[in-house]
Coordinates of C-alpha atoms in Angstrom, one line a residue:
X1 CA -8.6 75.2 -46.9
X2 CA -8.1 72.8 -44.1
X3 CA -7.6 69.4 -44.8
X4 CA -9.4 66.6 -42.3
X5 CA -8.1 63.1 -42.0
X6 CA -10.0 60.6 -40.8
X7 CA -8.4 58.8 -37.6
X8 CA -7.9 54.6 -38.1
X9 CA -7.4 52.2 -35.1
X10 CA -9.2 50.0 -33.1
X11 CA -11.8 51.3 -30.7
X12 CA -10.9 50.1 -27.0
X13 CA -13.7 47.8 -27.2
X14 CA -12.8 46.1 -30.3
X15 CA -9.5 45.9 -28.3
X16 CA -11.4 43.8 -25.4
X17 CA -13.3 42.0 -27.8
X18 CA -10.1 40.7 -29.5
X19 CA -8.4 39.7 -26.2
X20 CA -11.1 37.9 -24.5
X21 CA -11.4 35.9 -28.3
X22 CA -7.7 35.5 -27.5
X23 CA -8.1 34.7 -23.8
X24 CA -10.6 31.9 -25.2
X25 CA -8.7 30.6 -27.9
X26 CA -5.6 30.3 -25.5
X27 CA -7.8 28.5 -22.8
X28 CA -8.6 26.1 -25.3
X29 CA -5.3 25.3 -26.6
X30 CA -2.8 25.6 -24.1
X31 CA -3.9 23.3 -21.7
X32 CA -3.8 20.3 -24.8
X33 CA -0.3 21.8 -25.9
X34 CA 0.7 21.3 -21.8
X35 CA -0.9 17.7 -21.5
X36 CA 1.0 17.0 -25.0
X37 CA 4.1 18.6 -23.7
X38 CA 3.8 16.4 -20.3
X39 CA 2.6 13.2 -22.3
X40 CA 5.7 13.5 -24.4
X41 CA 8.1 14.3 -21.7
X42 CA 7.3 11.3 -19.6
X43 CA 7.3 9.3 -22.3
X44 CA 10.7 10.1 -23.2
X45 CA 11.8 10.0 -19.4
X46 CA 10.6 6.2 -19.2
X47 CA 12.2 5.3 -22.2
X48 CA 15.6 6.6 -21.1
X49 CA 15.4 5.3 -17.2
X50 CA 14.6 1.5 -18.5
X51 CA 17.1 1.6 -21.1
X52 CA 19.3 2.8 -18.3
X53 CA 18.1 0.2 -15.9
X54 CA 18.3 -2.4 -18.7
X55 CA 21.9 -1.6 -19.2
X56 CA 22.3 -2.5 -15.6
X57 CA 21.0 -5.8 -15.0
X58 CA 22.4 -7.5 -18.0
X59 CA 26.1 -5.7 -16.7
X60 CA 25.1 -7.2 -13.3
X61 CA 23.9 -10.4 -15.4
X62 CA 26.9 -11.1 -17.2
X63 CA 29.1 -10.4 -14.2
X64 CA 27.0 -12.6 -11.6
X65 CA 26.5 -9.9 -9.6
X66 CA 21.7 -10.6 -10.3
X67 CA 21.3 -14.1 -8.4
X68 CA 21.6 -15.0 -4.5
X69 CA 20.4 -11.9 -3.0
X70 CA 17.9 -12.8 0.1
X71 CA 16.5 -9.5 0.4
X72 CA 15.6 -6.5 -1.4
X73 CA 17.9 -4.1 0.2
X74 CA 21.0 -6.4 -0.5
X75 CA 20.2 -6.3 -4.1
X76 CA 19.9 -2.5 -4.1
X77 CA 22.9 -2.5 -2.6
X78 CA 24.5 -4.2 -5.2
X79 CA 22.5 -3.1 -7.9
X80 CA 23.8 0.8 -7.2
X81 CA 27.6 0.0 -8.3
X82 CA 26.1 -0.1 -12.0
X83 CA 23.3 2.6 -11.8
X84 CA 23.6 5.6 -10.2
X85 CA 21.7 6.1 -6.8
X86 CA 21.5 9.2 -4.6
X87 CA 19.1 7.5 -1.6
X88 CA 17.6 4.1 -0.2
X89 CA 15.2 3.8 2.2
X90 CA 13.8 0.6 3.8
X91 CA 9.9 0.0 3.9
X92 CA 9.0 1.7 7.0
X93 CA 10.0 4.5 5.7
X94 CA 9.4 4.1 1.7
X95 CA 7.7 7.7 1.8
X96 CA 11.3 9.2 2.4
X97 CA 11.9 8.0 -0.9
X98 CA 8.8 7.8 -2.4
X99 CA 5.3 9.7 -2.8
X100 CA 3.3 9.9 -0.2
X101 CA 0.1 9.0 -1.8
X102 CA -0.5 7.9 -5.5
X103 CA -3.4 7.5 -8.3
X104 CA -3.4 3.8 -9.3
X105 CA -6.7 3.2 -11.2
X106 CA -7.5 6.3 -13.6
X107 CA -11.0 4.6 -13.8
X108 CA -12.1 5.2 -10.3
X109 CA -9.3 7.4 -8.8
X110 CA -8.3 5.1 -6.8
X111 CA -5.9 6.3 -4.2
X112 CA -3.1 4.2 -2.9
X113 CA -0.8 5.4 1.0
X114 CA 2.3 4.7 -0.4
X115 CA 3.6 3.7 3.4
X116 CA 1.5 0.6 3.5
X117 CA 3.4 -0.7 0.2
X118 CA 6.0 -3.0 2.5
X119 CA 6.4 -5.9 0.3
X120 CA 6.6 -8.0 -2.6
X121 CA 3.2 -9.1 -2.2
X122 CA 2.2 -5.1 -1.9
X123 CA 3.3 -5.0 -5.7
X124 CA 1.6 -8.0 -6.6
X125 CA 4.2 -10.5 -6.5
X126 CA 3.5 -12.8 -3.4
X127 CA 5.7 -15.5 -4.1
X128 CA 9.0 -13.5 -4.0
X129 CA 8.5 -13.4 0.0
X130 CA 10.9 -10.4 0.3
X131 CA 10.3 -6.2 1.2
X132 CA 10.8 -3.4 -0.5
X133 CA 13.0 -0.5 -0.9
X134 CA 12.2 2.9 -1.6
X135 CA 14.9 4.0 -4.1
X136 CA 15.7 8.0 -5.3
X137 CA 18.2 7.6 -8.7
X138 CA 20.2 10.1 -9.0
X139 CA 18.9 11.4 -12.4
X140 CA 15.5 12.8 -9.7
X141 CA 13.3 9.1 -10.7
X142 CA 11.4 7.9 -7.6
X143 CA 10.7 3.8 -7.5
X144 CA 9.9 1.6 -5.0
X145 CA 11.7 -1.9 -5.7
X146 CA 11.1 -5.5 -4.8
X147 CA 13.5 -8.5 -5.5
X148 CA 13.2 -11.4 -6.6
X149 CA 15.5 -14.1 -4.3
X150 CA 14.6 -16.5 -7.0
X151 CA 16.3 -14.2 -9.7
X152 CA 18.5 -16.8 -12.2
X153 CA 22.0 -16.3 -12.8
X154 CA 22.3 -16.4 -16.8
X155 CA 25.8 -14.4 -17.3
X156 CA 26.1 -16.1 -21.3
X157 CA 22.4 -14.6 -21.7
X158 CA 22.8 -11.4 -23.6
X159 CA 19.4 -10.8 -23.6
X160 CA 19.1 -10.5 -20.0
X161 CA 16.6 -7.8 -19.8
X162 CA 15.6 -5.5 -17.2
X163 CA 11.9 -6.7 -17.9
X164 CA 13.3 -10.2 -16.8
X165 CA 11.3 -11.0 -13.6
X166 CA 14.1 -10.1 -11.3
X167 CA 12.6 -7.4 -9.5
X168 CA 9.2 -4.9 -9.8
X169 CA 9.7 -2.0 -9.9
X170 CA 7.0 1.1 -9.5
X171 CA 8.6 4.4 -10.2
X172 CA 7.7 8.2 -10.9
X173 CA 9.5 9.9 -13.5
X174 CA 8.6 13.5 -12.4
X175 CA 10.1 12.9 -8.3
X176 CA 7.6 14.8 -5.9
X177 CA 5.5 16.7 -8.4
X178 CA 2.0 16.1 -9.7
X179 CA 0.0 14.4 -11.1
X180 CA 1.0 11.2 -9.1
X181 CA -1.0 9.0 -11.4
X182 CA 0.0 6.0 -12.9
X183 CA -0.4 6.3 -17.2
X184 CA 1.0 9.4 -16.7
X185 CA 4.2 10.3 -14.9
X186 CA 4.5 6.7 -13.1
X187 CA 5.2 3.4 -14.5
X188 CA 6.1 0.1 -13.8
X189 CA 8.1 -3.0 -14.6
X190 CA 6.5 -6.6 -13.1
X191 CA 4.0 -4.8 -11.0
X192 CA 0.9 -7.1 -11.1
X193 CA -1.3 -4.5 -8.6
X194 CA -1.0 -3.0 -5.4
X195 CA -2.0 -3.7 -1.8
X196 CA -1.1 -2.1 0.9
X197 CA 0.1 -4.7 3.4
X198 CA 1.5 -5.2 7.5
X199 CA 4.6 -5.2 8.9
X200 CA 5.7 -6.7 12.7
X201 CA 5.8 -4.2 14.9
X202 CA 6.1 -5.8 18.1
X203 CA 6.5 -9.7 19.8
X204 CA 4.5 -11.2 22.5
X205 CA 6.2 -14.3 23.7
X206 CA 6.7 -16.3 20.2
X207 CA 3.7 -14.4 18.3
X208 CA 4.8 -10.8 16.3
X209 CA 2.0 -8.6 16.1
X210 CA 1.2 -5.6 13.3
X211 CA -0.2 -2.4 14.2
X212 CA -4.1 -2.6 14.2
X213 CA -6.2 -1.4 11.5
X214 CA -9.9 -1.3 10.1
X215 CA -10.4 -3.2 7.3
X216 CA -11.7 -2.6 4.1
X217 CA -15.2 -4.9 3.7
X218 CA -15.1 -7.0 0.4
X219 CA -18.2 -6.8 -1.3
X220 CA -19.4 -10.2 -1.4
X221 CA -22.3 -9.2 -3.5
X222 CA -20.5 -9.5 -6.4
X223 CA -19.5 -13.4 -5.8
X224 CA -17.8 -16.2 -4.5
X225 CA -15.2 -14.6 -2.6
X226 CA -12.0 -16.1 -1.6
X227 CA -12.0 -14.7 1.7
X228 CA -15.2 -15.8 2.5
X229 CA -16.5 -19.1 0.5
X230 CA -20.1 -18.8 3.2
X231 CA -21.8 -15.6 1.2
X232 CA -22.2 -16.2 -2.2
X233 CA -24.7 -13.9 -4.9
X234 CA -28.0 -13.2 -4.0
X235 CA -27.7 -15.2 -0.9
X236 CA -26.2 -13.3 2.6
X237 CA -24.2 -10.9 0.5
X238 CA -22.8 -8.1 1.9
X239 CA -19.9 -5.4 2.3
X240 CA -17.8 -7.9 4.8
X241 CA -15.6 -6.1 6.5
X242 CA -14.4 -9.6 8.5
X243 CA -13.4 -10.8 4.6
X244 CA -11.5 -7.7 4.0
X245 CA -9.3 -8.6 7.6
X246 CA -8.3 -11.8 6.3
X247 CA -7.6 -10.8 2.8
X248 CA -5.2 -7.9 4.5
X249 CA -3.2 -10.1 6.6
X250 CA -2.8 -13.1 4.1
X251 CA -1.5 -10.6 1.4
X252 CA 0.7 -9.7 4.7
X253 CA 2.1 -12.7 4.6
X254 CA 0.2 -12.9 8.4
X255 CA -3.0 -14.5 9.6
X256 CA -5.7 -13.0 11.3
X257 CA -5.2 -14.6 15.4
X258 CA -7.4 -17.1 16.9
X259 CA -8.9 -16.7 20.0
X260 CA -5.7 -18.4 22.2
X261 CA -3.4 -16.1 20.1
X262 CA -5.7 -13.1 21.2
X263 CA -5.8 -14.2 24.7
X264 CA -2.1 -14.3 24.6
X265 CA -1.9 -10.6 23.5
X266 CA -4.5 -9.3 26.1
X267 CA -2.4 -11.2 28.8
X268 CA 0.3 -9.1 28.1
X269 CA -2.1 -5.7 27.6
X270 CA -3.2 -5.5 30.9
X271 CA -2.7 -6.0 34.3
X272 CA -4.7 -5.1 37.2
X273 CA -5.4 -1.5 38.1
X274 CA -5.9 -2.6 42.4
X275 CA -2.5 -4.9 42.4
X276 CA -0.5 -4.3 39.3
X277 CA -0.1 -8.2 38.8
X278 CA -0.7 -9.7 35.9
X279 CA -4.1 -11.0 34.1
X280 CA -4.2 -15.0 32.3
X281 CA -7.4 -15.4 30.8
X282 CA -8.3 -18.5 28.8
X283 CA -9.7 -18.3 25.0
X284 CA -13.5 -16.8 25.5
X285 CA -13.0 -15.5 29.3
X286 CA -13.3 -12.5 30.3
X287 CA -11.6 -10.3 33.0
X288 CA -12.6 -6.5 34.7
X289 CA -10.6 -4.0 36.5
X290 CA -7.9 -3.1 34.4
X291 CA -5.2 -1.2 33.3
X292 CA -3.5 -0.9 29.6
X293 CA 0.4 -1.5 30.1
X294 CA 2.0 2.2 29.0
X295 CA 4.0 0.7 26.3
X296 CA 0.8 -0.6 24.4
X297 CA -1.2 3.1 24.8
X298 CA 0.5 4.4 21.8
X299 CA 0.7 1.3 19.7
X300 CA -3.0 -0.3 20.0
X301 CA -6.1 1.6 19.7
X302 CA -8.5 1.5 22.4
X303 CA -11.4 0.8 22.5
X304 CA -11.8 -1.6 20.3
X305 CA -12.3 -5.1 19.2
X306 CA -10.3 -7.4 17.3
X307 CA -11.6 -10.0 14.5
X308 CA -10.5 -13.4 15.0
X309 CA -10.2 -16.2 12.4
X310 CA -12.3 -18.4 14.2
X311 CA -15.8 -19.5 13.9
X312 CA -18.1 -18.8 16.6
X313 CA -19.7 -22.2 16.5
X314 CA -21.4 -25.0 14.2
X315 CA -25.0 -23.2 15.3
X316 CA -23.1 -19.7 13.9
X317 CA -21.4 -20.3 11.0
X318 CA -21.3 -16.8 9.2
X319 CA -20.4 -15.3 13.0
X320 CA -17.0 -14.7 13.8
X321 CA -15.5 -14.4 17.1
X322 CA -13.6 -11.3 18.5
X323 CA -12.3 -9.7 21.7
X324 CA -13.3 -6.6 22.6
X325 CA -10.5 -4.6 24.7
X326 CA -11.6 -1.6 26.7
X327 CA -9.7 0.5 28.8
X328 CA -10.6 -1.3 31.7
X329 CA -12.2 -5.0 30.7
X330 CA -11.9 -7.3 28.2
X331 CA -14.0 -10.1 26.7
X332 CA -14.9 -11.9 24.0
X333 CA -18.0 -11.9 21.8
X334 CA -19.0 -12.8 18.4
X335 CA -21.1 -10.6 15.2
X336 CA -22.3 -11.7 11.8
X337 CA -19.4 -11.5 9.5
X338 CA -21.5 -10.1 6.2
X339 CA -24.5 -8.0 8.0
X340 CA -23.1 -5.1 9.9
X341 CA -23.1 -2.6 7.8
X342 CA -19.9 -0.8 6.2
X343 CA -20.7 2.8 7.7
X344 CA -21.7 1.2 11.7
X345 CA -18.0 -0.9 11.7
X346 CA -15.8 -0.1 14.1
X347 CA -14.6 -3.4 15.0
X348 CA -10.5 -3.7 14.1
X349 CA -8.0 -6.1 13.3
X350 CA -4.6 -7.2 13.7
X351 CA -2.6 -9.5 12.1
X352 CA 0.0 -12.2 13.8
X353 CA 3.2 -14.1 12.7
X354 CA 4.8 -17.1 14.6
X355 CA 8.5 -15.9 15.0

């Protein structure tokens, strides 16, 4: 008599149904284990790199090695004899060093171009009046630094810390690699904000000039601003993109030009296109028939026009003056500060320094 025994196992779609229960489970859980695992890594990474760095200023402190530097990269200099550092690189060429691009504010994703991130002031510190340094350690941390040139020299202070106020420092524990965001694998030390500020690029006589960009309007709507005192809330407010000029070059360390300084610049743009000689017009004038020097085709944007800090008159008080430089003409003309709109505003800006 044969006997029959009855087969056991899992059916192949019992099988699928298990794995894609799996599949589920595992998409659930493993991205929280990953953000956990990251979370505690950086974590770990910051602790480690500021007790590092901590150990090095006080060392520097108590051998008066912190004070008397006038600039950043002097203190780098220095400050790489007590912690290990593979690569500097100076502020016009921080991205060598440094990300490219970073998330600042996790609220509204705001994005930061790391290249525009030249100074003390870009870090929030606008009193220390010196630039910064992009900085690679050589345990793979990223930072960008700033010193402080008023920095005291305490060498009997053991508790000199790192978090002393003699430099701010913005750095990214995980080098080149994502997320970019600060919370997560960047930090900081004395970093108030950022603002992405102007360099010199080029001289005109006794005036240094940065390159020329299009500014961010400040939304005036919201209040008083301190860029532009004329709109206040619910009266002329506006996305001003004149405001947002100003603010750039003053956290610069510049000024937006007047009018003469503007004249001076398109003096040295152009000449004329029949002769070759050279142009002089006065504040307001005007001139046609011209030509854009070589050297200033790849350093100025044409066409274009340029905000200036002045008024337009007592009868125009929310207009500001610019100068509108063409290919071939130049001149000057005025617009309302608050009402052209965000999206229509193609008028530029430049920022000026007296050398």
């Amino acid at each position: 008599m044969k006997t029959f025994f009855k087969k056991t196992g899992f059916t192949l779609a019992e099988n699928l149904i298990t794995l894609t229960i799996i599949g589920i489970i595992a998409s659930i859980t493993i991205p929280a284990l990953i953000k956990k695992h990251n979370e505690k890594t950086w974590a770990t990474a910051k602790n480690i790199f500021e007790n590092k760095l901590e150990i090095a200023v006080k060392q520097m402190n108590t051998e008066e090695k912190l004070a008397g530097y006038a600039s950043t990269i002097d203190f780098v200099n220095e400050l790489k004899k007590y912690i290990k550092i593979d690569r500097i690189c100076n502020n016009n060429n921080i991205t060598k060093c440094f990300e490219k691009e970073i998330t600042w504010n996790l609220n509204d994703d705001e994005k930061v171009d790391m290249s525009g991130i030249k100074n003390a002031a870009s870090l929030g510190q606008s009193d220390w009046k010196t630039e910064t340094v992009g900085v690679q350690f050589n345990n793979g941390i990223n930072a960008i630094i700033a010193y402080n040139p008023n920095t005291p020299q305490e060498p009997y202070n053991n508790q000199f810390a790192a978090t002393s106020n003699s430099m701010a420092i913005l750095y990214d524990v995980s080098g080149n690699k994502n997320p970019n965001t600060n919370g997560k694998d960047i930090a900081s030390i004395n970093v108030v904000g950022l603002s992405e500020t102007l360099s010199c690029i080029f001289d005109t006589g006794d005036l240094c000039w940065s390159e020329d960009f299009l500014p961010t309007p400040i939304d005036t709507c919201n209040g008083i601003s301190k860029y532009d005192q004329e709109y206040t809330t619910g009266k002329y407010c506006s996305k001003n993109a004149w405001a947002g000029a100003k603010k750039t070059c003053e956290i610069s360390g510049m000024k937006l030009p007047t009018m003469e300084q503007l004249a001076q610049l398109t003096n040295d743009i152009y000449v004329y296109s029949s002769t070759g000689s050279s142009i002089k017009i006065s504040a307001y004038g005007s001139a046609n028939n011209l030509q854009i020097k070589n050297k200033y085709k790849d350093i100025l944007t044409f066409p274009t026009g340029y905000w200036s800090e002045n008024l337009y008159s007592a009868a125009y008080e929310s207009s500001a003056s610019m100068r509108v430089l063409y290919p071939t003409r130049t001149y000057h003309t005025f617009t309302n500060k608050g009402h052209m709109p965000n999206y229509s505003n193609d008028t530029r800006a430049i920022c000026v320094s007296i050398r």
